[in-house]
Amino acid sequence: MLLDFDGPLCSIFAGLTAQEVAHDLVVGLATGARIPEGWVTASDPLALLRRIGDERPELAGAADLTLTRLEEQAASLARPTVGGESVLRACMDSGRSVGIVSNNAGSAIHMYLDAHGLSKYVSGVYGRILGEPSSMKPDPRLLTDAMGAVAAKPSDCIFIGDAVRDVQAGDAVKVRTIGYANKPGKDATLKQAGAVVVVDSMQMIADVLALV
């Protein structure tokens, strides 16, 4: 089982919002660097990191370190997704390994898992590669790393994600993706992207895993 983090397991920016994180990321870079206007108005910190990598690659390392620190703060305030823990438990009970594959920082993911007593259910965490925004989904690199760590073939795996980029990353390495539509309108976009099935409840996935 390959599982995205933000969405299927929790809402990482529930307490410290994505807009606040994006703002603080820009503030952290402002000293000694001229900041484009478009960065200042950004509301998605991960999209902003990718933009920084594309437009000012020399700042990508510093930006990633700053964002990682902010994500670690956000992880302490994250809101668990109903049914997310149940999926992890069902995977363990049915003998399935779980790899977390996320654009978020691996250290923030580990902090969340440790704080909620979930680390024992997860065999590996594959967050973005520090200083390399291009490693983030829809690039399939993190999925490839997760499968390689357990010598799994794409046909052995299923990926659960809540964004089109998750489906695109899965398609790139021929891994089937279940779309988790946690907001209105996501079901249509995930289906159109090619998710094999779309659900609006992680508990529904846990219940199915308990039966097979």
mmCIF file of C-alpha atoms in Angstrom:
data_model
loop_
_atom_site.group_PDB
_atom_site.id
_atom_site.type_symbol
_atom_site.label_atom_id
_atom_site.label_comp_id
_atom_site.label_asym_id
_atom_site.label_seq_id
_atom_site.Cartn_x
_atom_site.Cartn_y
_atom_site.Cartn_z
ATOM 1 C CA MET A 1 0.000 0.000 0.000
ATOM 2 C CA LEU A 2 1.360 3.393 -1.060
ATOM 3 C CA LEU A 3 -0.314 6.282 0.702
ATOM 4 C CA ASP A 4 -0.174 10.033 0.322
ATOM 5 C CA PHE A 5 0.190 11.940 3.588
ATOM 6 C CA ASP A 6 -1.645 15.272 3.446
ATOM 7 C CA GLY A 7 -5.270 14.300 2.814
ATOM 8 C CA PRO A 8 -5.482 10.537 3.311
ATOM 9 C CA LEU A 9 -3.790 10.589 6.736
ATOM 10 C CA CYS A 10 -4.251 14.139 7.978
ATOM 11 C CA SER A 11 -4.725 17.751 7.070
ATOM 12 C CA ILE A 12 -1.232 19.048 7.759
ATOM 13 C CA PHE A 13 -2.185 22.690 7.326
ATOM 14 C CA ALA A 14 -5.295 22.574 9.510
ATOM 15 C CA GLY A 15 -3.706 24.574 12.328
ATOM 16 C CA LEU A 16 -0.919 26.490 10.633
ATOM 17 C CA THR A 17 -2.589 27.242 7.310
ATOM 18 C CA ALA A 18 -1.051 26.766 3.873
ATOM 19 C CA GLN A 19 -1.340 30.504 3.230
ATOM 20 C CA GLU A 20 0.473 31.303 6.476
ATOM 21 C CA VAL A 21 3.222 28.825 5.627
ATOM 22 C CA ALA A 22 3.626 30.244 2.123
ATOM 23 C CA HIS A 23 3.843 33.764 3.588
ATOM 24 C CA ASP A 24 6.414 32.738 6.188
ATOM 25 C CA LEU A 25 8.434 30.945 3.518
ATOM 26 C CA VAL A 26 8.652 34.139 1.482
ATOM 27 C CA VAL A 27 9.557 36.167 4.569
ATOM 28 C CA GLY A 28 12.312 33.681 5.340
ATOM 29 C CA LEU A 29 13.800 34.195 1.885
ATOM 30 C CA ALA A 30 13.364 37.962 1.731
ATOM 31 C CA THR A 31 16.586 38.782 3.563
ATOM 32 C CA GLY A 32 19.302 39.234 0.988
ATOM 33 C CA ALA A 33 17.196 38.160 -1.981
ATOM 34 C CA ARG A 34 14.900 40.032 -4.318
ATOM 35 C CA ILE A 35 11.503 38.334 -4.198
ATOM 36 C CA PRO A 36 9.215 38.287 -7.270
ATOM 37 C CA GLU A 37 5.746 39.709 -6.662
ATOM 38 C CA GLY A 38 4.121 36.416 -7.618
ATOM 39 C CA TRP A 39 5.829 34.662 -4.730
ATOM 40 C CA VAL A 40 4.423 37.134 -2.221
ATOM 41 C CA THR A 41 0.821 36.337 -3.144
ATOM 42 C CA ALA A 42 1.253 32.548 -3.248
ATOM 43 C CA SER A 43 -1.102 30.497 -1.070
ATOM 44 C CA ASP A 44 0.268 26.971 -1.724
ATOM 45 C CA PRO A 45 3.704 26.494 -0.117
ATOM 46 C CA LEU A 46 4.546 23.342 -2.090
ATOM 47 C CA ALA A 47 3.629 24.948 -5.398
ATOM 48 C CA LEU A 48 5.696 27.942 -4.300
ATOM 49 C CA LEU A 49 8.690 25.703 -3.583
ATOM 50 C CA ARG A 50 8.409 24.201 -7.043
ATOM 51 C CA ARG A 51 8.234 27.694 -8.540
ATOM 52 C CA ILE A 52 11.322 28.753 -6.610
ATOM 53 C CA GLY A 53 13.161 25.711 -7.927
ATOM 54 C CA ASP A 54 12.167 26.571 -11.488
ATOM 55 C CA GLU A 55 12.785 30.320 -11.347
ATOM 56 C CA ARG A 56 15.593 30.672 -8.797
ATOM 57 C CA PRO A 57 17.237 27.256 -8.383
ATOM 58 C CA GLU A 58 20.046 28.764 -6.331
ATOM 59 C CA LEU A 59 17.460 29.478 -3.609
ATOM 60 C CA ALA A 60 15.858 26.024 -3.657
ATOM 61 C CA GLY A 61 18.005 24.567 -0.868
ATOM 62 C CA ALA A 62 17.411 27.436 1.553
ATOM 63 C CA ALA A 63 13.721 27.556 0.661
ATOM 64 C CA ASP A 64 13.340 23.844 1.308
ATOM 65 C CA LEU A 65 15.033 24.067 4.699
ATOM 66 C CA THR A 66 12.720 26.919 5.672
ATOM 67 C CA LEU A 67 9.646 25.095 4.431
ATOM 68 C CA THR A 68 10.674 21.916 6.232
ATOM 69 C CA ARG A 69 10.874 23.812 9.527
ATOM 70 C CA LEU A 70 7.434 25.302 8.901
ATOM 71 C CA GLU A 71 5.960 21.909 8.001
ATOM 72 C CA GLU A 72 7.317 20.455 11.224
ATOM 73 C CA GLN A 73 5.452 23.179 13.099
ATOM 74 C CA ALA A 74 2.326 22.486 11.064
ATOM 75 C CA ALA A 75 2.590 18.742 11.734
ATOM 76 C CA SER A 76 2.187 19.367 15.458
ATOM 77 C CA LEU A 77 -1.158 21.072 14.713
ATOM 78 C CA ALA A 78 -2.349 18.738 11.954
ATOM 79 C CA ARG A 79 -5.879 17.301 12.034
ATOM 80 C CA PRO A 80 -6.139 13.510 11.597
ATOM 81 C CA THR A 81 -8.292 12.299 8.715
ATOM 82 C CA VAL A 82 -11.193 10.139 9.833
ATOM 83 C CA GLY A 83 -10.406 6.581 8.779
ATOM 84 C CA GLY A 84 -6.751 7.245 8.003
ATOM 85 C CA GLU A 85 -5.462 5.389 11.047
ATOM 86 C CA SER A 86 -7.959 2.602 10.351
ATOM 87 C CA VAL A 87 -6.392 2.085 6.916
ATOM 88 C CA LEU A 88 -2.961 1.715 8.497
ATOM 89 C CA ARG A 89 -4.275 -0.785 11.041
ATOM 90 C CA ALA A 90 -6.120 -2.763 8.370
ATOM 91 C CA CYS A 91 -2.961 -2.977 6.277
ATOM 92 C CA MET A 92 -0.966 -4.340 9.191
ATOM 93 C CA ASP A 93 -3.696 -6.819 10.123
ATOM 94 C CA SER A 94 -3.864 -8.101 6.546
ATOM 95 C CA GLY A 95 -0.085 -8.353 6.093
ATOM 96 C CA ARG A 96 0.292 -5.389 3.742
ATOM 97 C CA SER A 97 3.251 -3.052 4.069
ATOM 98 C CA VAL A 98 2.640 0.699 3.908
ATOM 99 C CA GLY A 99 4.866 3.325 2.349
ATOM 100 C CA ILE A 100 4.025 7.010 2.772
ATOM 101 C CA VAL A 101 4.751 8.863 -0.474
ATOM 102 C CA SER A 102 4.351 12.604 -0.131
ATOM 103 C CA ASN A 103 5.472 15.992 -1.392
ATOM 104 C CA ASN A 104 5.767 17.044 2.241
ATOM 105 C CA ALA A 105 9.042 16.907 4.131
ATOM 106 C CA GLY A 106 9.892 13.469 5.470
ATOM 107 C CA SER A 107 10.852 14.857 8.881
ATOM 108 C CA ALA A 108 7.403 16.457 9.294
ATOM 109 C CA ILE A 109 5.728 13.184 8.340
ATOM 110 C CA HIS A 110 7.817 11.253 10.872
ATOM 111 C CA MET A 111 6.948 13.801 13.565
ATOM 112 C CA TYR A 112 3.241 13.361 12.896
ATOM 113 C CA LEU A 113 3.437 9.571 12.851
ATOM 114 C CA ASP A 114 5.442 9.486 16.089
ATOM 115 C CA ALA A 115 3.123 11.935 17.846
ATOM 116 C CA HIS A 116 0.059 9.863 16.961
ATOM 117 C CA GLY A 117 1.586 6.444 17.621
ATOM 118 C CA LEU A 118 1.410 5.426 13.963
ATOM 119 C CA SER A 119 5.046 4.783 13.100
ATOM 120 C CA LYS A 120 4.721 1.067 13.788
ATOM 121 C CA TYR A 121 2.251 0.738 10.916
ATOM 122 C CA VAL A 122 4.546 2.313 8.308
ATOM 123 C CA SER A 123 7.486 0.564 6.691
ATOM 124 C CA GLY A 124 8.912 3.650 4.996
ATOM 125 C CA VAL A 125 8.448 7.381 4.479
ATOM 126 C CA TYR A 126 9.312 8.930 1.120
ATOM 127 C CA GLY A 127 9.021 12.699 1.317
ATOM 128 C CA ARG A 128 10.403 15.129 -1.233
ATOM 129 C CA ILE A 129 14.156 15.108 -1.711
ATOM 130 C CA LEU A 130 15.654 18.034 0.176
ATOM 131 C CA GLY A 131 16.625 20.856 -2.152
ATOM 132 C CA GLU A 132 15.110 19.131 -5.186
ATOM 133 C CA PRO A 133 11.560 20.428 -5.726
ATOM 134 C CA SER A 134 11.455 18.527 -9.009
ATOM 135 C CA SER A 135 11.277 15.284 -6.988
ATOM 136 C CA MET A 136 7.709 16.128 -5.958
ATOM 137 C CA LYS A 137 4.715 14.468 -7.590
ATOM 138 C CA PRO A 138 3.589 14.367 -10.378
ATOM 139 C CA ASP A 139 7.182 13.245 -10.875
ATOM 140 C CA PRO A 140 7.101 9.498 -10.069
ATOM 141 C CA ARG A 141 10.530 9.403 -8.417
ATOM 142 C CA LEU A 142 9.207 9.027 -4.867
ATOM 143 C CA LEU A 143 6.853 6.217 -5.870
ATOM 144 C CA THR A 144 9.731 4.450 -7.598
ATOM 145 C CA ASP A 145 11.854 4.807 -4.452
ATOM 146 C CA ALA A 146 9.067 3.397 -2.282
ATOM 147 C CA MET A 147 8.553 0.362 -4.515
ATOM 148 C CA GLY A 148 12.273 -0.247 -4.824
ATOM 149 C CA ALA A 149 12.725 -0.277 -1.052
ATOM 150 C CA VAL A 150 10.478 -3.343 -0.745
ATOM 151 C CA ALA A 151 11.268 -4.851 -4.163
ATOM 152 C CA ALA A 152 7.639 -4.452 -5.237
ATOM 153 C CA LYS A 153 6.389 -4.409 -8.808
ATOM 154 C CA PRO A 154 3.819 -1.790 -9.866
ATOM 155 C CA SER A 155 1.218 -4.530 -10.197
ATOM 156 C CA ASP A 156 1.770 -5.394 -6.518
ATOM 157 C CA CYS A 157 0.864 -1.897 -5.380
ATOM 158 C CA ILE A 158 -2.046 0.470 -5.009
ATOM 159 C CA PHE A 159 -1.626 4.182 -4.328
ATOM 160 C CA ILE A 160 -4.108 6.359 -2.457
ATOM 161 C CA GLY A 161 -3.969 10.082 -3.117
ATOM 162 C CA ASP A 162 -6.251 13.101 -3.060
ATOM 163 C CA ALA A 163 -4.821 15.118 -5.952
ATOM 164 C CA VAL A 164 -4.526 14.878 -9.725
ATOM 165 C CA ARG A 165 -0.750 14.918 -9.357
ATOM 166 C CA ASP A 166 -1.004 11.672 -7.373
ATOM 167 C CA VAL A 167 -2.889 9.966 -10.199
ATOM 168 C CA GLN A 168 -0.397 11.320 -12.725
ATOM 169 C CA ALA A 169 2.549 10.022 -10.721
ATOM 170 C CA GLY A 170 0.893 6.615 -10.410
ATOM 171 C CA ASP A 171 0.153 6.465 -14.115
ATOM 172 C CA ALA A 172 3.783 7.298 -14.918
ATOM 173 C CA VAL A 173 4.939 4.075 -13.233
ATOM 174 C CA LYS A 174 1.801 2.012 -13.967
ATOM 175 C CA VAL A 175 0.573 1.962 -10.361
ATOM 176 C CA ARG A 176 -3.199 2.012 -9.919
ATOM 177 C CA THR A 177 -4.428 4.985 -7.914
ATOM 178 C CA ILE A 178 -7.465 5.265 -5.676
ATOM 179 C CA GLY A 179 -8.647 8.855 -5.505
ATOM 180 C CA TYR A 180 -9.682 10.224 -2.124
ATOM 181 C CA ALA A 181 -12.152 13.051 -2.743
ATOM 182 C CA ASN A 182 -12.006 14.972 0.522
ATOM 183 C CA LYS A 183 -13.504 18.161 -0.930
ATOM 184 C CA PRO A 184 -16.524 18.892 -3.132
ATOM 185 C CA GLY A 185 -15.750 18.561 -6.817
ATOM 186 C CA LYS A 186 -12.653 16.423 -6.368
ATOM 187 C CA ASP A 187 -14.447 13.232 -7.369
ATOM 188 C CA ALA A 188 -14.931 14.456 -10.936
ATOM 189 C CA THR A 189 -11.380 15.723 -11.344
ATOM 190 C CA LEU A 190 -9.862 12.543 -9.912
ATOM 191 C CA LYS A 191 -12.005 10.350 -12.159
ATOM 192 C CA GLN A 192 -11.081 12.434 -15.174
ATOM 193 C CA ALA A 193 -7.400 12.132 -14.246
ATOM 194 C CA GLY A 194 -7.701 8.354 -14.355
ATOM 195 C CA ALA A 195 -8.152 7.126 -10.778
ATOM 196 C CA VAL A 196 -9.343 3.514 -10.859
ATOM 197 C CA VAL A 197 -11.935 4.318 -8.209
ATOM 198 C CA VAL A 198 -12.800 7.415 -6.173
ATOM 199 C CA VAL A 199 -14.047 7.387 -2.578
ATOM 200 C CA ASP A 200 -14.979 10.124 -0.150
ATOM 201 C CA SER A 201 -14.147 8.132 2.980
ATOM 202 C CA MET A 202 -10.872 6.591 4.124
ATOM 203 C CA GLN A 203 -12.900 4.403 6.481
ATOM 204 C CA MET A 204 -14.510 2.827 3.431
ATOM 205 C CA ILE A 205 -11.055 1.717 2.236
ATOM 206 C CA ALA A 206 -10.230 0.344 5.686
ATOM 207 C CA ASP A 207 -13.459 -1.651 5.755
ATOM 208 C CA VAL A 208 -12.686 -3.207 2.363
ATOM 209 C CA LEU A 209 -9.112 -4.032 3.381
ATOM 210 C CA ALA A 210 -10.444 -5.863 6.421
ATOM 211 C CA LEU A 211 -12.392 -8.185 4.134
ATOM 212 C CA VAL A 212 -9.730 -9.097 1.562
#
